[in-house]
Coordinates of C-alpha atoms in Angstrom, one line a residue:
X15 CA 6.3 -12.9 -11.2
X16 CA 3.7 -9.7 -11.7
X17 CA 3.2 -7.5 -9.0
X18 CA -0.8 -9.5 -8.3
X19 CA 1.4 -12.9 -8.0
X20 CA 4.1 -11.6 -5.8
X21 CA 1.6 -9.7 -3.6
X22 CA -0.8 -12.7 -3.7
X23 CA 2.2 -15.2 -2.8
X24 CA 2.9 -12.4 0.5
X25 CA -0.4 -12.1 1.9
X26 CA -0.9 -16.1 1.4
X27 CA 1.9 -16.5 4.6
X28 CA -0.7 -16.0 7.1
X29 CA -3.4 -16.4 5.5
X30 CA -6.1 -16.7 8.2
X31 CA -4.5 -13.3 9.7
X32 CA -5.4 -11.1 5.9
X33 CA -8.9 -13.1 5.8
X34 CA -10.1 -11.5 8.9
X35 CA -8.1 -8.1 8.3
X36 CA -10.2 -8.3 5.2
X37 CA -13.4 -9.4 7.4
X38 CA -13.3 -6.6 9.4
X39 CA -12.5 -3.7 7.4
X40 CA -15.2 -5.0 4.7
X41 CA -17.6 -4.4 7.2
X42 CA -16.4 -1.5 8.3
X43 CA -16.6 -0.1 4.6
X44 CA -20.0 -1.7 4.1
X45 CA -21.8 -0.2 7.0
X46 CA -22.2 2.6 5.8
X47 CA -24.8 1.6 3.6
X48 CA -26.8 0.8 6.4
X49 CA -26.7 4.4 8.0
X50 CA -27.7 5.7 4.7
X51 CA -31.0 3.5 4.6
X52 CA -31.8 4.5 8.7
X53 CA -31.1 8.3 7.7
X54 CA -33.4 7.7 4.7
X55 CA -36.1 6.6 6.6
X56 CA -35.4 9.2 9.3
X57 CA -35.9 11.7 7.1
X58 CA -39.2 10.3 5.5
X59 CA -40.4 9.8 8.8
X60 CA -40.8 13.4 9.5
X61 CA -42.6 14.1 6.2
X62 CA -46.1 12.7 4.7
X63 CA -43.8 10.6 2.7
X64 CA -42.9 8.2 5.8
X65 CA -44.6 4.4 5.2
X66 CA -45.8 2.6 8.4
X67 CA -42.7 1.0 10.3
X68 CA -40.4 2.4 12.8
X69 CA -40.7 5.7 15.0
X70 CA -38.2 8.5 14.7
X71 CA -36.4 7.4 18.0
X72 CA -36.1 4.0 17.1
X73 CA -34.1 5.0 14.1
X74 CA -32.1 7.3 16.1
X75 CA -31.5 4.3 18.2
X76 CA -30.5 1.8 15.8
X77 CA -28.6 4.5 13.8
X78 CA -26.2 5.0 16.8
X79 CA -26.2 1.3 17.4
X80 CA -24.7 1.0 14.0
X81 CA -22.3 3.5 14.2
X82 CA -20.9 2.2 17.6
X83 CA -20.4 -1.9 16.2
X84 CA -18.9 0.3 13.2
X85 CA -16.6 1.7 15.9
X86 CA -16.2 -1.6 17.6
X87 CA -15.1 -3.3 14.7
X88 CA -12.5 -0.7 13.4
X89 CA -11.0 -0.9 17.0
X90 CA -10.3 -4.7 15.9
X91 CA -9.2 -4.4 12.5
X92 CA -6.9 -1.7 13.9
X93 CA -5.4 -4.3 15.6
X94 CA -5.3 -7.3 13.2
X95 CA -4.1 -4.5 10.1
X96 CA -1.1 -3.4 12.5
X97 CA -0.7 -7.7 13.0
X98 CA -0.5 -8.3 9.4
X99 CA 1.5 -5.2 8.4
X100 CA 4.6 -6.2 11.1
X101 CA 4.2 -9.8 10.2
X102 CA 4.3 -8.7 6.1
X103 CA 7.1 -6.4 6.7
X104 CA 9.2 -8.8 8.7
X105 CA 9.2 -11.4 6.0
X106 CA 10.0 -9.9 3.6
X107 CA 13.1 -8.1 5.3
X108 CA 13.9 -11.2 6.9
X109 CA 14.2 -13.2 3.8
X110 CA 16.1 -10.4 2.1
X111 CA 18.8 -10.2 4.6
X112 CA 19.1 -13.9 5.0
X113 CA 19.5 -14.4 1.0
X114 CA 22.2 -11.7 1.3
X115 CA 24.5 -12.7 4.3
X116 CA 23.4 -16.8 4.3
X117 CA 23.2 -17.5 0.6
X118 CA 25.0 -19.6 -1.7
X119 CA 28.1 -17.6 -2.6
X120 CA 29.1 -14.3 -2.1
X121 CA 26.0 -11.9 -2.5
X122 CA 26.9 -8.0 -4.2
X123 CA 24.7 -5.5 -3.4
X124 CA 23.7 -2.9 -6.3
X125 CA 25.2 -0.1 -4.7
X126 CA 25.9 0.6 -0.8
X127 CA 25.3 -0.7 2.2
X128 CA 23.3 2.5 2.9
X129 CA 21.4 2.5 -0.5
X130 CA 20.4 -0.9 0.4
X131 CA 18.7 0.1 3.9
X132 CA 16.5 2.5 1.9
X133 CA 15.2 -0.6 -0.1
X134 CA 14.7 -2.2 3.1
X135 CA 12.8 0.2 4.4
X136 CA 11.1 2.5 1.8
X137 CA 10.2 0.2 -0.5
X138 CA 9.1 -2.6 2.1
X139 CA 6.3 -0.2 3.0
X140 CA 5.6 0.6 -0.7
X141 CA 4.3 -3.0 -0.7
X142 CA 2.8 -3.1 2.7
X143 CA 1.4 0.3 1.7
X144 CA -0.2 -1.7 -1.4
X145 CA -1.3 -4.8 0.2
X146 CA -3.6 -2.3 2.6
X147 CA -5.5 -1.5 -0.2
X148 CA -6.3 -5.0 -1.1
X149 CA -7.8 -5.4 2.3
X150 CA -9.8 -2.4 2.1
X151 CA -11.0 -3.4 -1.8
X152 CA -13.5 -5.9 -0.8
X153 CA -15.9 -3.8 1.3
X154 CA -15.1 -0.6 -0.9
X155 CA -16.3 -3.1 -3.7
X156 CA -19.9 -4.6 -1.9
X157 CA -20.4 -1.2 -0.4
X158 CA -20.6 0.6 -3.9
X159 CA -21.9 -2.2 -5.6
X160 CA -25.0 -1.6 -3.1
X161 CA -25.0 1.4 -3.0
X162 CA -25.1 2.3 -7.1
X163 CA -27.9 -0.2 -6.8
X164 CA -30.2 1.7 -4.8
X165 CA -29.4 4.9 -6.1
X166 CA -30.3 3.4 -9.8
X167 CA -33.4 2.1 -8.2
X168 CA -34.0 5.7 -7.4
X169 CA -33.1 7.8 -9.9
X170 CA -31.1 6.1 -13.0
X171 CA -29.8 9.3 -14.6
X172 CA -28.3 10.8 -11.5
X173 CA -26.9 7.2 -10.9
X174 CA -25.2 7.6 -14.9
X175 CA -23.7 10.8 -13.5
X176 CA -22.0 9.6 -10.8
X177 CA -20.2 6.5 -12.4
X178 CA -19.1 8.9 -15.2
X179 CA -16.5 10.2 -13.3
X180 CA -15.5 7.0 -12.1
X181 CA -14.5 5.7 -15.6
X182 CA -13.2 9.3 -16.3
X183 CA -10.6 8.3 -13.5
X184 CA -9.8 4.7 -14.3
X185 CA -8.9 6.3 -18.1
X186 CA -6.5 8.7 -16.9
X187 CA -5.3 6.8 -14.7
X188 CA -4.0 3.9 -17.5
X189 CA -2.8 6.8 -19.5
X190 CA -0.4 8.3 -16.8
X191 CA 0.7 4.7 -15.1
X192 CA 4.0 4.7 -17.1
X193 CA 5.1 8.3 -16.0
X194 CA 4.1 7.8 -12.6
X195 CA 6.2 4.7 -12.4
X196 CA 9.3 6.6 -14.1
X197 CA 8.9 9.5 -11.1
X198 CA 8.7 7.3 -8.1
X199 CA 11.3 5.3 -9.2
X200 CA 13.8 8.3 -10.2
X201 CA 13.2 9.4 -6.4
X202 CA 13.8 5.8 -4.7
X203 CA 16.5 6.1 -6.6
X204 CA 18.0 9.2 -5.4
X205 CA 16.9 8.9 -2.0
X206 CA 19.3 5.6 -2.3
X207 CA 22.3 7.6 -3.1
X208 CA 21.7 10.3 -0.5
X209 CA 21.3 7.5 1.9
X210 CA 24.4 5.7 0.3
X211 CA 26.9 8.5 0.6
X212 CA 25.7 9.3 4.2
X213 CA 26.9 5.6 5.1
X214 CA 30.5 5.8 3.1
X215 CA 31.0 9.5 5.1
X216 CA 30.6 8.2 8.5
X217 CA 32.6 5.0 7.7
X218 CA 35.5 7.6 5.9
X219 CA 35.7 10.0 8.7
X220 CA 39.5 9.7 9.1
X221 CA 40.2 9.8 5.2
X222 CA 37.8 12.6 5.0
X223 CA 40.3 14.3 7.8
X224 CA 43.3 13.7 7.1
X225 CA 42.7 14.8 3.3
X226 CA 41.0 17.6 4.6
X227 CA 38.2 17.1 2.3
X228 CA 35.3 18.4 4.5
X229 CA 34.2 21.4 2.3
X230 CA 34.1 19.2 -0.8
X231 CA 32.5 16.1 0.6
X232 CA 29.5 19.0 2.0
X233 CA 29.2 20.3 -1.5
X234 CA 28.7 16.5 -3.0
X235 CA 26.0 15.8 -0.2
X236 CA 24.0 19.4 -1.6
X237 CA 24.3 18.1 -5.0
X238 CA 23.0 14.9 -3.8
X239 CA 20.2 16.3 -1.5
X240 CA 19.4 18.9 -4.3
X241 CA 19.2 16.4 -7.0
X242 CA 17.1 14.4 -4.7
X243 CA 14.7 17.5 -4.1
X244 CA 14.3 18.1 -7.6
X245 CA 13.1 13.9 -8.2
X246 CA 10.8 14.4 -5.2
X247 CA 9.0 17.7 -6.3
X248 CA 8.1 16.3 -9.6
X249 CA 6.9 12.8 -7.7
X250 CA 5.0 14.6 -5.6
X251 CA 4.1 17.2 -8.1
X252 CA 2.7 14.7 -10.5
X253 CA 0.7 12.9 -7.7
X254 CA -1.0 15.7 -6.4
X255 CA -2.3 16.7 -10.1
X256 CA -3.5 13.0 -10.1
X257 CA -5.5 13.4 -7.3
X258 CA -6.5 17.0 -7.8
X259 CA -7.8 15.6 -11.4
X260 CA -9.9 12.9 -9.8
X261 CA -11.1 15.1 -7.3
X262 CA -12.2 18.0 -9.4
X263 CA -14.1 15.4 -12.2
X264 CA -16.1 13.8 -9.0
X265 CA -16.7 17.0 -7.7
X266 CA -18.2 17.5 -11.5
X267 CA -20.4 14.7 -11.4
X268 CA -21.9 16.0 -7.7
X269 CA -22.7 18.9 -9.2
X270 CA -24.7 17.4 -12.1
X271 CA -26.0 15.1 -10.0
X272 CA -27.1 18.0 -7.2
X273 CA -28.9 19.9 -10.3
X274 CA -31.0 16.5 -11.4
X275 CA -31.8 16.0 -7.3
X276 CA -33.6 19.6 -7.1
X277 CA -35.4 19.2 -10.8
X278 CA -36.8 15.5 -9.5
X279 CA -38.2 17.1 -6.1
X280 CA -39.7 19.8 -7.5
X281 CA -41.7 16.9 -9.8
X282 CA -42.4 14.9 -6.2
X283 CA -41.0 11.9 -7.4
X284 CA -38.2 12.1 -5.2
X285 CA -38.7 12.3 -1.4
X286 CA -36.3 14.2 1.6
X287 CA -35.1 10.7 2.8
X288 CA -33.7 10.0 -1.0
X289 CA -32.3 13.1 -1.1
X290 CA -30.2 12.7 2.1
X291 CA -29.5 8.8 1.5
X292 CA -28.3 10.2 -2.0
X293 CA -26.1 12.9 -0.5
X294 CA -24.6 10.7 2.0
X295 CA -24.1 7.7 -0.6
X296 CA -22.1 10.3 -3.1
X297 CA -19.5 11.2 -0.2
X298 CA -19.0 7.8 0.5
X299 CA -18.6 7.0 -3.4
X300 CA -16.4 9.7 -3.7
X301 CA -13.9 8.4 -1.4
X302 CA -14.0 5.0 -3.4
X303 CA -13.5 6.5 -6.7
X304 CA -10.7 8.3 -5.1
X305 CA -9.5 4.9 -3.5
X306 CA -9.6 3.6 -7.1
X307 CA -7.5 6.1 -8.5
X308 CA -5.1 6.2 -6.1
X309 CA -4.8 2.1 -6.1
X310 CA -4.0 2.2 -10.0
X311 CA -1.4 4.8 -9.1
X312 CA -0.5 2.4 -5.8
X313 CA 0.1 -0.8 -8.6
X314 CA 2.5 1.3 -10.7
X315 CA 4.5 2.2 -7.4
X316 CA 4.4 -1.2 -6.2
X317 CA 5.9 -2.5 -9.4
X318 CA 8.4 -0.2 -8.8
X319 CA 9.1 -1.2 -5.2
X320 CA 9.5 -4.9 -6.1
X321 CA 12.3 -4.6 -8.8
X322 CA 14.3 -2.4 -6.7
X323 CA 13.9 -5.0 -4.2
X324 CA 14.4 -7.7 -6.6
X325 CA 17.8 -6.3 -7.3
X326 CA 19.0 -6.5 -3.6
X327 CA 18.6 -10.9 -4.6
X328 CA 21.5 -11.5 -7.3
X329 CA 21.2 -14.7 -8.7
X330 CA 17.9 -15.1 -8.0
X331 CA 13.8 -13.3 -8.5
X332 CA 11.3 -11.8 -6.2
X333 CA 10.0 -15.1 -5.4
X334 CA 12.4 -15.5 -2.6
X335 CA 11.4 -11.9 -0.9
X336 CA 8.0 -13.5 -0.4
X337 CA 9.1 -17.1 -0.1
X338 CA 7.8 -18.5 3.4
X339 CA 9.7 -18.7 6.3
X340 CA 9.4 -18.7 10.2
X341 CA 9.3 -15.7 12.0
X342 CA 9.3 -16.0 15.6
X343 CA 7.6 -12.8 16.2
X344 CA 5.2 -14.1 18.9
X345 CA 7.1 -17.3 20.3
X346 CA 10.4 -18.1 21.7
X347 CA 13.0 -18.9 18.7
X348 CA 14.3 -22.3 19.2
X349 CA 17.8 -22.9 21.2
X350 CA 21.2 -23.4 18.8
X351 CA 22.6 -26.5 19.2
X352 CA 25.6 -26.4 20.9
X353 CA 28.5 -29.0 20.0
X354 CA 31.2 -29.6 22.5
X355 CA 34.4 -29.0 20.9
X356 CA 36.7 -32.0 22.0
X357 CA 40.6 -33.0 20.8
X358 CA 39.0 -34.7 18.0
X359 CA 38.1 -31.1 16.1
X360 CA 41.2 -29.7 16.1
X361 CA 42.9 -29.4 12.8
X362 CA 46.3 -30.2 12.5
X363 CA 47.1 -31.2 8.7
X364 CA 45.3 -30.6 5.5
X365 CA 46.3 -32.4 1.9
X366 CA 45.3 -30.2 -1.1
X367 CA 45.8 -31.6 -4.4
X368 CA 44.6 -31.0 -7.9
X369 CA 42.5 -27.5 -6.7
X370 CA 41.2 -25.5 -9.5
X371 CA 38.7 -22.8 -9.4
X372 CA 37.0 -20.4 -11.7
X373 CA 35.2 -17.5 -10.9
X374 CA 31.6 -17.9 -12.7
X375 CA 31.5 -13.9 -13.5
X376 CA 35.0 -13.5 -14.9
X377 CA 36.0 -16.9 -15.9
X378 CA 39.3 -16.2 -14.2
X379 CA 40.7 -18.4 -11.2
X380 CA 43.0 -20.5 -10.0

């Protein structure tokens, strides 16, 4: 299962909840496009340029209108996000722990207990972090989809300029995918075995003691922690060259675009209100080509995430991380069923004949 399916499969458990998370942060992400028309026509209002329609205070008016139901609406998906992220998160916990302690056979863990709480919880958000993004993607998506339309309608060239460093990103961001997945997963990785060792210390305190081993069991946990360091300043190195890279080639294509903006006004064929609908329509695509960049880098992590999770479920794939199950997060979790124990359960005798058993891993038995 790719990481799409498997996050696909997840966000299908409630799906009614992620369809209005969606809802409500793709308007939140397409209204913008709606200030930048009202500031547009604010601006042509107070110049000759200004066709017959709407007063300056009525756009004022609906401008703050918008931007308060823009408010209103993030208040909500606030609430419905932080729904479907503890909702998310609690499945897939839940049916990892339950594959582990209730499964067929006994269940080994890769490493430690404590290397396997750092799956549970590190990489658990890694997913939840990447399932955010798909419910920001859809009004991300409309709201530059309009907004490179009206810009092209206004001035195709300086339109060009801005989508050039969008597919300037996307490029580098295929050609550094593998290395970005080799970094995050050599610091999970790390983190585990810091995490790991700290669990075996505090259940070893006595050994520890009575060996007298304090001084060396310190200098193991600096290796550890300095190991780890190194793993995480290269992860975090590497990151923020990603985004300083897609940063500085948008920050390029403003500048172009800024220089084509002040050649077009001096002509008079472009007005005050497209200049200021253009400047406000290049932050907001600015953040989206950032978004973009940092999604691709998001997938690679992701991937990550889900085979170090995938490795917590021997004998089995990621399918049963996001395999639906009840939750009983916001109702009462049903009663056990209690059975009387009566003279009739007690064991006195048991007959074994014949018994033979082989261990599937090592063949050996009895």
């Amino acid at each position: 299962m790719t990481t799409i399916q498997a996050t696909y499969r997840l966000v299908r458990y409630r799906p009614w909840l992620f369809f209005i998370t969606c809802l409500l942060w793709s308007t939140v992400h397409a209204s913008p496009v709606i200030v930048g028309l009202i500031a547009k026509a604010i601006f042509d209002s107070l110049t000759t340029a200004s066709p017959a329609g709407f007063d300056t205070w009525t756009l004022l008016a609906l401008m703050i209108a918008t931007m308060a139901t823009r408010l209103t609406v993030m208040v909500f998906g606030v609430h419905a996000w932080s729904t479907t992220f503890f909702t998310l998160g609690s499945l897939l916990r839940r049916n990892l722990l339950a594959w582990i302690v209730a499964g067929p056979g006994a269940r080994k863990l890769p490493d430690s207990p404590g290397e396997a709480v750092s799956r549970f919880r590190d990489d658990v958000d890694e997913v939840l972090e990447y399932v955010e993004g798909w419910t920001d993607g859809g009004g991300i998506l409309v709201s530059t989809i309009v907004s490179v339309a009206i810009m092209f309608s206004i001035h195709p060239m300086m339109t060009v300029m801005v989508l050039l460093p969008l597919v300037g990103m996307l490029i580098f961001g295929n050609r550094v995918g593998g290395r970005i997945r080799r970094y995050r997963k050599a610091t999970r990785e790390a983190t585990g075995r810091v995490t790991s060792f700290i669990g075996e210390v505090f259940g070893a305190v006595q050994a520890v003691k009575v060996n007298s081993a304090e001084d060396r069991v310190l200098d193991h946990f600096r290796d550890l922690n300095a190991e780890r360091l190194r793993h995480a300043v290269k992860d975090s190195l590497f990151s923020e060259i990603f985004r300083s890279v897609n940063i500085n080639m948008v920050n390029i294509g403003i500048g172009l675009v800024l220089l084509l903006a002040a050649d077009a006004m001096r002509t008079g064929g472009f007005t005050v209100g497209d200049f200021a609908m253009f400047i406000y329509f290049l932050q907001r695509l600015t953040w989206h080509m950032f978004f973009v960049g940092d999604m691709i880098a998001q997938h690679r992590r992701t991937g990550v995430s889900y085979e170090r999770l995938g490795e917590l479920l021997d004998g089995a794939t990621i399918d049963v991380a996001v395999d639906h199950n009840a939750l009983y997060l916001d109702s009462t979790t049903p009663a056990l069923p209690v059975v009387r124990k009566s003279p009739s359960h007690r064991l006195d005798r048991i007959d074994v004949r014949g018994l033979t058993y082989t261990h599937p891993t090592t063949g050996r038995g009895i």
